[in-house]
Coordinates of N, CA and C in Angstrom, one line a residue:
X39 N 48.0 14.2 186.8 CA 47.1 14.5 187.7 C 47.0 16.4 187.9
X40 N 46.1 16.7 187.9 CA 46.3 18.0 187.4 C 45.4 18.8 188.7
X41 N 45.6 19.8 189.2 CA 45.2 20.2 190.5 C 45.3 21.6 190.2
X42 N 44.8 22.7 190.2 CA 43.8 23.9 189.9 C 44.3 24.5 191.3
X43 N 45.0 25.5 191.6 CA 45.6 25.8 193.0 C 45.3 27.4 192.6
X44 N 44.5 27.6 194.1 CA 43.7 28.6 193.9 C 44.7 29.8 195.1
X45 N 45.5 29.1 195.5 CA 46.6 29.7 196.3 C 46.1 29.9 197.7
X46 N 44.7 29.7 197.9 CA 43.7 29.8 199.3 C 43.8 28.6 200.1
X47 N 45.1 27.8 200.3 CA 45.0 25.9 200.5 C 44.8 26.2 202.1
X48 N 44.6 24.9 201.9 CA 44.7 24.2 203.7 C 45.9 23.2 203.5
X49 N 46.4 23.6 204.4 CA 48.4 23.4 204.1 C 48.2 21.7 204.2
X50 N 47.6 21.0 204.8 CA 47.4 19.7 205.3 C 46.9 19.2 204.3
X51 N 46.8 19.5 203.5 CA 45.7 19.1 201.9 C 46.9 19.1 201.0
X52 N 47.8 20.2 200.7 CA 48.5 20.1 200.3 C 49.7 19.3 200.1
X53 N 50.6 19.1 201.9 CA 51.2 18.4 202.5 C 50.9 16.6 201.4
X54 N 49.4 16.4 201.9 CA 49.4 14.9 202.0 C 49.0 15.2 200.2
X55 N 48.4 15.8 199.2 CA 48.8 15.7 198.0 C 50.1 15.5 197.2
X56 N 51.2 16.8 198.0 CA 52.5 16.2 197.2 C 53.8 15.1 198.2
X57 N 52.9 14.4 199.2 CA 53.5 13.2 199.6 C 53.4 12.0 198.8
X58 N 51.6 11.9 198.5 CA 51.3 11.0 197.9 C 51.7 10.5 196.3
X59 N 51.6 12.2 196.0 CA 52.0 12.0 194.3 C 53.6 11.4 194.6
X60 N 54.7 12.4 195.0 CA 55.3 11.1 195.3 C 55.9 9.9 195.6
X61 N 54.9 9.2 196.5 CA 55.4 8.2 196.7 C 54.4 7.1 195.9
X62 N 53.4 7.8 195.1 CA 53.1 7.0 193.7 C 54.3 6.9 192.2
X63 N 54.3 8.5 192.5 CA 55.5 8.2 191.6 C 55.0 9.2 189.8
X64 N 53.6 9.6 190.3 CA 52.7 10.7 189.8 C 53.5 11.7 188.8
X65 N 52.2 12.1 187.4 CA 52.8 13.7 187.4 C 52.1 14.1 187.9
X66 N 52.5 15.5 188.7 CA 51.7 16.4 188.9 C 51.4 17.6 187.9
X67 N 50.5 18.1 187.7 CA 50.0 19.6 187.0 C 49.4 20.7 187.8
X68 N 50.4 21.3 187.7 CA 49.7 22.5 188.6 C 49.0 23.4 187.7
X69 N 48.0 24.2 187.8 CA 47.6 25.2 187.0 C 47.1 26.6 188.3
X70 N 47.8 27.4 188.2 CA 48.0 28.4 189.1 C 47.2 29.3 188.7
X71 N 46.0 29.9 189.4 CA 44.9 31.2 189.4 C 46.4 32.4 189.7
X72 N 46.8 32.2 190.8 CA 47.8 33.3 190.7 C 48.3 34.2 189.8
X73 N 49.3 33.1 189.0 CA 49.7 32.9 187.8 C 48.8 33.3 186.8
X74 N 47.9 33.2 186.7 CA 46.6 33.6 185.7 C 45.9 35.1 186.2
X75 N 46.4 35.1 187.1 CA 46.3 36.9 187.8 C 47.4 37.8 187.3
X76 N 48.6 37.1 188.0 CA 49.9 37.9 186.8 C 50.0 38.4 185.7
X77 N 49.5 37.0 184.7 CA 49.7 37.3 183.6 C 48.2 38.0 182.8
X78 N 47.3 38.3 183.7 CA 46.1 39.1 183.5 C 45.3 38.4 182.6
X79 N 44.9 37.4 182.7 CA 44.1 36.5 182.3 C 43.0 36.6 183.0
X80 N 43.2 36.6 184.3 CA 41.4 37.4 185.5 C 41.8 38.3 186.2
X81 N 40.7 38.7 186.7 CA 41.5 39.9 187.5 C 41.0 39.8 189.0
X82 N 41.8 40.1 190.2 CA 40.9 40.0 191.0 C 40.7 40.9 192.0
X83 N 39.5 41.6 192.2 CA 39.7 42.9 192.5 C 40.3 42.7 194.5
X84 N 39.9 41.6 195.3 CA 39.9 41.2 196.3 C 41.0 40.1 196.6
X85 N 42.4 40.3 197.2 CA 42.9 39.2 197.2 C 42.8 38.4 198.7
X86 N 41.9 38.5 199.7 CA 41.4 38.0 200.5 C 39.9 37.4 200.3
X87 N 39.8 37.8 199.3 CA 38.6 37.3 198.9 C 38.6 35.8 198.0
X88 N 37.2 35.0 197.7 CA 37.2 33.5 197.2 C 37.6 33.6 195.8
X89 N 38.7 32.7 195.4 CA 39.0 33.1 194.2 C 38.3 31.5 193.5
X90 N 37.5 31.2 193.9 CA 36.4 30.2 193.2 C 36.3 30.1 191.9
X91 N 35.9 31.6 191.7 CA 35.4 31.9 190.2 C 36.1 32.0 189.5
X92 N 37.5 32.2 189.4 CA 38.8 32.8 189.3 C 39.5 31.6 188.4
X93 N 39.2 30.4 189.5 CA 40.2 29.7 188.9 C 39.0 28.6 187.7
X94 N 38.1 29.3 187.1 CA 37.3 28.6 186.0 C 38.4 29.1 184.9
X95 N 38.9 30.0 184.8 CA 39.2 30.6 183.5 C 40.6 29.8 183.6
X96 N 41.5 29.0 184.7 CA 42.4 28.8 184.7 C 42.3 27.4 184.5
X97 N 41.9 26.7 184.9 CA 41.0 24.9 184.3 C 40.8 25.3 182.7
X98 N 40.3 26.3 182.3 CA 39.9 26.0 180.5 C 41.2 26.4 180.4
X99 N 42.3 26.3 181.0 CA 43.6 27.1 180.0 C 44.2 25.9 180.2
X100 N 44.2 25.4 181.3 CA 45.4 24.2 181.4 C 44.4 22.7 180.2
X101 N 43.0 22.9 180.6 CA 42.9 21.7 180.1 C 42.9 21.7 178.5
X102 N 43.2 23.1 177.6 CA 43.4 23.2 176.4 C 45.1 23.4 176.0
X103 N 45.8 23.6 176.7 CA 46.9 23.4 176.9 C 47.9 22.1 176.5
X104 N 46.7 21.2 177.9 CA 47.2 19.3 178.1 C 46.3 19.0 176.6
X105 N 45.6 19.8 175.9 CA 45.0 19.0 175.0 C 43.8 17.9 175.7
X106 N 43.5 17.8 176.3 CA 42.7 16.9 177.2 C 41.4 16.6 176.8
X107 N 41.5 15.0 176.3 CA 39.8 14.8 175.9 C 39.0 14.3 176.8
X108 N 39.4 14.4 178.4 CA 38.4 14.3 179.6 C 39.5 14.8 180.6
X109 N 38.4 15.2 182.0 CA 38.7 15.1 182.5 C 38.1 14.5 184.2
X110 N 38.7 14.1 185.2 CA 37.8 13.3 186.2 C 37.8 14.1 186.8
X111 N 36.7 14.0 187.7 CA 36.2 14.6 189.0 C 35.6 13.6 189.6
X112 N 35.6 14.5 191.2 CA 34.6 13.6 192.5 C 33.3 13.9 192.6
X113 N 32.5 15.0 191.6 CA 31.2 15.8 192.1 C 30.3 14.5 192.3
X114 N 29.6 14.6 193.4 CA 28.3 13.2 193.1 C 27.0 14.5 193.5
X115 N 26.0 13.5 193.0 CA 24.6 14.5 193.2 C 24.1 14.6 194.0
X116 N 24.2 14.3 195.1 CA 23.6 14.6 195.7 C 24.9 15.7 197.4
X117 N 25.4 16.4 196.3 CA 25.8 17.7 196.6 C 24.9 18.5 196.7
X118 N 24.6 18.8 195.8 CA 23.9 20.1 195.4 C 23.0 19.8 193.7
X119 N 21.8 21.3 194.0 CA 21.1 20.9 192.5 C 21.8 20.9 191.1
X120 N 22.5 21.4 191.3 CA 23.0 21.6 189.8 C 24.5 20.2 189.3
X121 N 24.8 19.7 190.3 CA 25.2 18.6 190.0 C 24.9 17.1 189.6
X122 N 23.2 17.5 190.0 CA 22.1 16.3 190.1 C 22.0 16.4 188.4
X123 N 22.3 17.4 188.1 CA 21.2 17.4 186.8 C 22.9 17.4 185.2
X124 N 24.2 16.4 186.2 CA 25.5 15.6 185.6 C 24.3 14.7 185.6
X125 N 25.6 14.5 184.2 CA 26.2 13.0 183.4 C 27.2 12.3 184.2
X126 N 27.4 10.9 184.0 CA 28.5 11.0 184.6 C 29.3 10.8 183.5
X127 N 29.1 11.1 182.3 CA 30.1 11.6 181.1 C 29.1 12.6 180.9
X128 N 29.9 14.3 181.1 CA 29.1 15.3 180.8 C 29.9 15.7 180.1
X129 N 29.4 16.1 178.6 CA 30.2 16.7 177.8 C 29.5 18.7 178.1
X130 N 31.2 18.7 177.5 CA 31.5 20.2 177.8 C 31.8 20.4 175.8
X131 N 31.0 21.7 175.5 CA 31.8 22.5 174.1 C 33.2 22.8 174.0
X132 N 33.6 23.2 173.1 CA 34.5 23.8 172.5 C 35.3 25.3 173.0
X133 N 34.0 25.8 173.9 CA 34.5 26.7 175.1 C 34.8 26.4 176.5
X134 N 34.8 24.8 176.6 CA 34.4 24.5 177.6 C 33.5 24.5 178.6
X135 N 31.9 24.7 178.3 CA 30.9 25.3 178.2 C 30.2 24.7 179.3
X136 N 29.1 24.2 179.8 CA 27.8 23.1 180.0 C 27.0 23.2 179.6
X137 N 25.9 22.6 179.4 CA 25.0 22.7 178.9 C 23.3 21.8 178.9
X138 N 23.0 22.0 180.2 CA 22.6 21.2 180.5 C 21.4 19.9 180.0
X139 N 20.9 20.9 178.8 CA 20.1 20.1 177.6 C 21.1 19.7 176.4
X140 N 21.8 19.9 176.4 CA 23.2 19.3 175.7 C 24.1 17.9 175.9
X141 N 23.2 18.0 177.4 CA 23.6 16.4 177.8 C 22.6 15.2 177.0
X142 N 24.0 14.0 177.1 CA 23.5 13.1 175.9 C 22.9 12.0 177.0
X143 N 21.6 11.3 177.1 CA 22.0 10.0 177.8 C 22.1 8.9 177.7
X144 N 21.9 8.5 178.7 CA 22.9 7.0 179.4 C 22.5 6.0 180.0
X145 N 21.3 5.6 179.1 CA 20.6 4.1 179.1 C 21.3 3.3 179.2
X146 N 21.1 2.7 180.5 CA 21.4 1.3 181.4 C 23.3 1.7 181.5
X147 N 23.8 2.5 181.5 CA 24.7 3.0 182.3 C 25.9 2.5 180.9
X148 N 25.4 3.2 179.3 CA 26.0 3.2 178.1 C 26.4 4.8 178.2
X149 N 27.8 4.9 177.8 CA 28.2 6.1 177.4 C 28.6 6.6 176.6
X150 N 28.0 7.9 175.9 CA 29.0 8.6 174.8 C 29.7 9.2 175.1
X151 N 31.4 8.9 174.6 CA 32.7 9.9 174.5 C 33.5 10.3 173.4
X152 N 31.9 10.2 172.3 CA 32.1 11.1 171.2 C 32.5 12.5 171.5
X153 N 33.8 12.8 171.1 CA 34.0 14.3 170.9 C 34.5 14.9 169.9
X154 N 35.0 16.6 169.0 CA 35.4 16.9 167.7 C 36.4 17.5 168.6
X155 N 37.6 17.9 168.3 CA 38.3 19.0 168.5 C 38.3 20.1 169.0
X156 N 38.3 20.1 170.1 CA 38.6 21.5 171.7 C 37.6 21.1 172.4
X157 N 36.7 19.8 171.9 CA 35.7 19.3 173.2 C 36.3 18.6 173.8
X158 N 35.1 18.6 175.0 CA 36.3 17.2 176.2 C 34.9 16.3 177.1
X159 N 35.1 15.8 177.6 CA 34.5 15.5 178.2 C 34.8 15.1 179.8
X160 N 33.7 15.6 180.7 CA 34.3 15.9 182.3 C 33.7 14.8 182.9
X161 N 34.1 13.8 183.5 CA 33.5 12.6 183.9 C 33.7 12.2 185.3
X162 N 32.6 11.7 185.9 CA 32.3 11.8 187.5 C 31.7 10.5 187.5
X163 N 33.0 9.6 187.7 CA 32.4 8.2 188.1 C 31.9 7.8 189.5
X164 N 32.0 9.1 190.7 CA 30.5 8.4 191.7 C 29.9 9.3 191.9
X165 N 29.5 10.1 190.9 CA 28.0 10.6 190.4 C 26.8 10.2 191.6
X166 N 26.8 9.1 191.1 CA 25.4 8.2 191.7 C 25.8 8.1 193.4
X167 N 27.2 8.1 193.8 CA 27.5 7.9 194.9 C 26.7 9.0 196.3
X168 N 26.5 8.7 197.5 CA 26.6 9.7 198.5 C 27.6 9.4 199.5
X169 N 27.5 10.9 199.8 CA 28.8 11.3 200.8 C 28.7 10.0 201.8
X170 N 28.5 9.1 202.0 CA 28.2 7.8 203.0 C 28.0 6.8 202.3
X171 N 28.2 7.1 201.2 CA 28.7 5.9 200.3 C 30.7 6.0 200.3
X172 N 30.6 7.3 200.4 CA 32.2 7.0 199.9 C 33.2 6.9 201.3
X173 N 32.1 7.2 202.5 CA 33.2 7.0 204.2 C 32.9 5.5 203.8
X174 N 31.9 4.7 203.3 CA 31.5 3.2 203.5 C 33.0 2.8 203.0
X175 N 33.2 2.9 201.5 CA 34.8 2.8 200.9 C 35.2 3.0 201.7
X176 N 35.7 4.4 202.2 CA 37.1 4.3 202.6 C 37.2 3.1 204.0
X177 N 36.5 2.9 204.5 CA 36.3 2.4 205.6 C 36.6 0.8 205.3
X178 N 36.2 0.5 204.5 CA 35.8 -0.9 203.4 C 37.5 -1.0 202.9
X179 N 37.9 0.3 202.3 CA 39.4 -0.1 201.7 C 40.5 0.1 202.9
X180 N 40.2 1.5 204.0 CA 41.9 1.2 205.0 C 42.3 2.6 203.9
X181 N 41.2 3.2 203.2 CA 42.4 4.2 202.7 C 42.5 5.9 203.7
X182 N 44.2 6.2 203.3 CA 44.4 7.1 204.0 C 44.1 8.7 203.3
X183 N 43.5 9.3 204.5 CA 43.3 10.7 204.5 C 43.5 11.8 204.9
X184 N 43.8 13.6 204.5 CA 44.6 14.0 205.0 C 43.8 14.6 206.5
X185 N 44.9 14.6 207.5 CA 44.3 14.8 208.7 C 42.9 15.6 208.8
X186 N 42.8 16.4 208.2 CA 41.6 17.8 208.7 C 40.2 17.8 208.0
X187 N 40.1 16.1 207.5 CA 38.9 15.4 207.1 C 37.8 15.0 209.4
X188 N 39.3 14.8 209.9 CA 39.1 14.1 211.2 C 39.2 15.4 212.1
X189 N 38.7 15.2 213.4 CA 38.5 16.2 214.0 C 39.2 16.7 214.7
X190 N 39.6 17.5 214.9 CA 41.6 18.4 215.2 C 40.9 19.8 216.0
X191 N 41.6 20.7 216.8 CA 41.5 21.7 217.4 C 41.9 23.0 216.3
X192 N 41.5 24.3 215.7 CA 41.5 24.5 215.0 C 41.1 26.3 215.6
X193 N 41.8 27.0 214.8 CA 41.4 28.4 215.4 C 40.7 29.1 214.0
X194 N 39.6 29.4 214.6 CA 38.4 29.9 213.7 C 37.8 31.3 213.7
X195 N 37.2 31.7 213.4 CA 36.0 32.9 213.5 C 34.8 32.4 212.7
X196 N 33.7 32.7 213.7 CA 32.2 33.3 213.1 C 31.8 34.2 211.8
X197 N 31.1 33.7 210.7 CA 31.0 34.4 209.9 C 29.5 34.0 208.9
X198 N 29.1 34.7 208.7 CA 27.9 34.7 208.0 C 26.9 32.6 208.3
X199 N 27.3 32.5 209.4 CA 26.9 31.0 209.7 C 27.7 30.1 209.6
X200 N 28.8 30.6 209.5 CA 30.2 29.2 209.0 C 31.3 29.4 210.6
X201 N 32.1 28.1 210.1 CA 33.0 28.5 211.3 C 34.0 28.4 209.9
X202 N 35.2 29.7 209.9 CA 36.4 29.7 208.8 C 37.5 29.5 209.5
X203 N 38.1 28.8 208.9 CA 39.8 28.5 209.5 C 40.4 30.0 209.8
X204 N 41.0 30.4 210.3 CA 41.9 31.8 210.5 C 43.2 31.8 209.5
X205 N 43.6 32.8 209.0 CA 45.1 32.2 208.1 C 45.0 34.0 207.0
X206 N 46.0 33.9 206.2 CA 46.8 34.7 206.0 C 45.7 36.2 205.5
X207 N 44.6 34.9 204.6 CA 44.0 35.7 203.8 C 42.3 35.7 204.3
X208 N 42.4 35.3 206.0 CA 41.1 35.2 206.8 C 41.3 35.7 208.0
X209 N 41.6 37.1 208.1 CA 41.3 37.3 209.6 C 39.7 38.0 210.1
X210 N 40.2 38.3 211.5 CA 38.7 38.9 211.5 C 38.2 40.0 210.7
X211 N 36.6 40.3 211.1 CA 36.3 41.6 211.0 C 36.7 41.9 212.4
X212 N 36.0 43.6 212.0 CA 35.9 44.3 213.6 C 34.3 43.0 214.2
X213 N 34.4 43.5 214.9 CA 33.4 42.6 216.0 C 33.9 41.4 216.0
X214 N 34.3 40.7 215.1 CA 34.6 39.1 214.9 C 36.0 39.1 216.4
X215 N 35.4 37.5 216.8 CA 36.9 37.0 217.6 C 37.0 35.8 217.0
X216 N 38.1 35.1 217.1 CA 39.0 33.9 216.9 C 38.7 33.0 218.3
X217 N 38.1 31.6 218.0 CA 38.2 30.6 219.0 C 38.2 29.5 218.5
X218 N 39.1 28.9 219.2 CA 39.9 27.5 219.6 C 38.6 26.1 219.4
X219 N 38.5 26.0 218.3 CA 37.5 24.5 218.8 C 37.4 23.3 217.7
X220 N 37.0 22.6 218.4 CA 37.1 20.9 217.8 C 36.8 20.7 216.6
X221 N 36.9 20.6 215.7 CA 36.1 20.6 213.9 C 37.1 20.1 213.1
X222 N 36.0 19.3 212.2 CA 36.2 18.5 210.8 C 35.7 19.7 210.4
X223 N 36.0 18.8 208.8 CA 35.6 19.4 207.1 C 35.3 18.2 207.1
X224 N 34.1 18.8 206.1 CA 33.3 17.7 205.2 C 34.0 17.8 204.1
X225 N 34.4 18.5 203.2 CA 34.8 18.8 202.0 C 35.7 20.2 202.7
X226 N 36.5 19.9 201.3 CA 38.1 20.8 201.3 C 38.0 21.3 199.9
X227 N 37.9 22.7 199.7 CA 38.3 24.0 198.8 C 39.1 25.3 199.1
X228 N 38.6 26.2 198.9 CA 39.4 27.3 198.9 C 38.8 27.4 200.6
X229 N 40.0 28.0 201.2 CA 39.9 28.2 202.9 C 38.7 29.2 202.7
X230 N 38.2 30.5 202.2 CA 38.5 31.9 202.8 C 36.7 31.2 202.6
X231 N 36.1 29.7 202.1 CA 34.4 29.9 201.6 C 34.5 29.1 202.4
X232 N 35.2 27.9 202.9 CA 35.2 26.2 203.1 C 35.2 26.7 204.7
X233 N 33.9 25.9 205.4 CA 33.4 25.8 206.7 C 33.7 24.3 207.6
X234 N 34.4 24.8 208.5 CA 34.1 23.9 209.5 C 32.8 23.3 210.2
X235 N 32.8 22.2 210.8 CA 31.9 21.7 211.6 C 32.0 20.9 212.5
X236 N 31.9 21.7 213.6 CA 31.8 20.9 214.8 C 31.6 19.2 215.2
X237 N 32.9 19.2 216.1 CA 32.8 17.4 215.8 C 34.0 16.9 216.7
X238 N 33.5 15.8 217.2 CA 34.5 14.8 217.7 C 34.9 13.4 217.3
X239 N 34.6 13.4 215.7 CA 34.6 12.5 215.0 C 36.5 12.2 215.1
X240 N 37.6 11.3 215.2 CA 39.1 11.4 215.0 C 38.7 9.8 214.4
X241 N 37.9 9.1 214.2 CA 38.1 8.2 213.1 C 36.8 7.9 211.9
X242 N 37.8 7.1 210.9 CA 36.5 6.7 210.3 C 35.2 6.4 210.8
X243 N 35.0 5.6 211.8 CA 33.7 5.0 211.8 C 33.0 6.1 212.6
X244 N 33.7 6.8 213.7 CA 32.7 7.5 214.3 C 32.4 8.9 213.1
X245 N 33.1 9.3 212.1 CA 32.4 10.1 211.0 C 31.6 9.3 209.9
X246 N 31.5 8.2 209.8 CA 30.2 7.8 209.5 C 28.8 7.4 210.3
X247 N 29.0 7.4 211.9 CA 27.8 7.9 212.3 C 27.9 9.5 212.6
X248 N 28.2 10.7 212.1 CA 28.1 11.9 212.0 C 27.3 12.2 210.3
X249 N 27.7 11.3 210.0 CA 27.3 11.2 208.5 C 26.1 11.0 208.1
X250 N 25.4 10.2 209.0 CA 24.3 9.0 209.2 C 23.0 10.2 210.0
X251 N 24.0 10.8 210.6 CA 22.9 11.2 211.1 C 22.2 13.1 211.2
X252 N 23.4 13.5 209.5 CA 23.5 14.7 209.1 C 22.1 15.1 208.6
X253 N 21.4 16.1 208.5 CA 20.6 16.4 207.8 C 20.8 17.6 206.4
X254 N 21.6 17.6 206.1 CA 22.2 19.1 205.3 C 24.0 18.1 205.1
X255 N 23.6 18.3 203.0 CA 24.5 18.0 202.4 C 25.9 18.6 202.8
X256 N 27.3 17.9 202.9 CA 28.7 18.5 202.6 C 29.0 19.8 202.7
X257 N 28.3 20.4 201.3 CA 28.3 21.4 200.3 C 27.5 22.8 200.6
X258 N 26.4 22.1 200.9 CA 25.0 23.3 201.8 C 25.7 23.7 203.1
X259 N 26.0 22.9 204.3 CA 26.4 22.9 205.2 C 27.5 23.6 205.2
X260 N 28.3 24.0 204.4 CA 29.9 24.0 204.8 C 31.2 25.0 203.5
X261 N 29.9 24.9 202.1 CA 30.2 26.2 201.4 C 29.5 27.7 200.7
X262 N 30.0 28.5 201.8 CA 29.8 30.1 201.5 C 29.4 30.0 199.8
X263 N 30.1 29.6 199.1 CA 29.8 30.1 197.5 C 28.7 29.8 197.3
X264 N 28.3 28.4 197.5 CA 26.9 28.1 197.0 C 25.5 28.5 197.6
X265 N 26.1 29.4 198.3 CA 24.6 30.1 199.3 C 24.5 31.5 198.8
X266 N 25.4 31.5 197.1 CA 25.0 33.5 197.2 C 23.3 33.0 196.9
X267 N 23.1 32.0 196.0 CA 21.5 31.8 195.2 C 21.6 30.0 194.7
X268 N 20.3 29.7 194.9 CA 20.0 28.3 194.3 C 21.0 27.7 193.1
X269 N 21.1 28.8 192.1 CA 22.0 28.6 190.6 C 22.9 28.9 190.9
X270 N 24.3 29.3 192.0 CA 24.9 29.5 192.0 C 26.4 28.5 191.5
X271 N 26.1 27.4 192.1 CA 27.2 26.1 191.3 C 26.4 25.8 189.9
X272 N 25.3 26.2 189.7 CA 25.2 26.0 188.1 C 25.4 27.0 187.3
X273 N 25.2 28.2 187.3 CA 26.0 29.2 187.0 C 27.7 29.3 186.6
X274 N 28.2 28.9 187.9 CA 29.8 28.8 187.5 C 30.1 27.1 186.2
X275 N 29.1 26.3 186.8 CA 29.3 25.2 185.6 C 28.8 25.9 184.6
X276 N 28.6 26.5 184.1 CA 27.6 26.6 182.5 C 28.5 27.0 182.2
X277 N 30.0 28.4 183.2 CA 30.7 28.7 182.2 C 32.1 28.2 181.9
X278 N 32.5 26.8 183.1 CA 33.7 25.7 182.2 C 33.8 25.9 183.6
X279 N 33.2 25.5 184.8 CA 33.8 25.0 186.4 C 33.4 24.1 186.5
X280 N 34.2 23.2 186.8 CA 34.3 21.5 187.3 C 32.7 21.0 188.4

């Protein structure tokens, strides 16, 4: 398993990751954005800002160092527009970059994994699933999840219409106040740009009911980095982002 670690993590997620890796006996490769900063591979102007853009370089370096032919991801087409242009087998060139017009046809679920040295494939097995499909599968298989996906009390601040978790890298600005609210997370990433949603759903069944009634995708509602512009995600993906 490869994890690109921005250093801006939710503690519950890292605890869950490390525990499950140990239980399963898998190998964990951690590609650190902080190490990329320290080595001069990327430049960080503000230590409290999102590191999502910085992690692209870290990811590409890790894929090259590991000489991986394929990397699996959990992206879905209902998340936002750029992901809807992806294939299940998403081709990346020798620079790790994505070009929508260069993607290969997938008639009748026939996938072309042929690559040359230096190229690789990003594989999205649940590309055609929806958020509701994911939660229905979790219910069916009774899968364990990090507690952050269920309603809990958390200290938050309101910024740009989002509820952001208070942390060492996310402190109130002048005029902002800290609130303690019952929330859960629909998606989990860099905590500086990942918003919570007000929720009382403490189990899978009640989360499913919330998802059924939601009018927004989880990224559209809870990811500040996707609100920059409609092309924000596509621009990052072209550069090599997952």
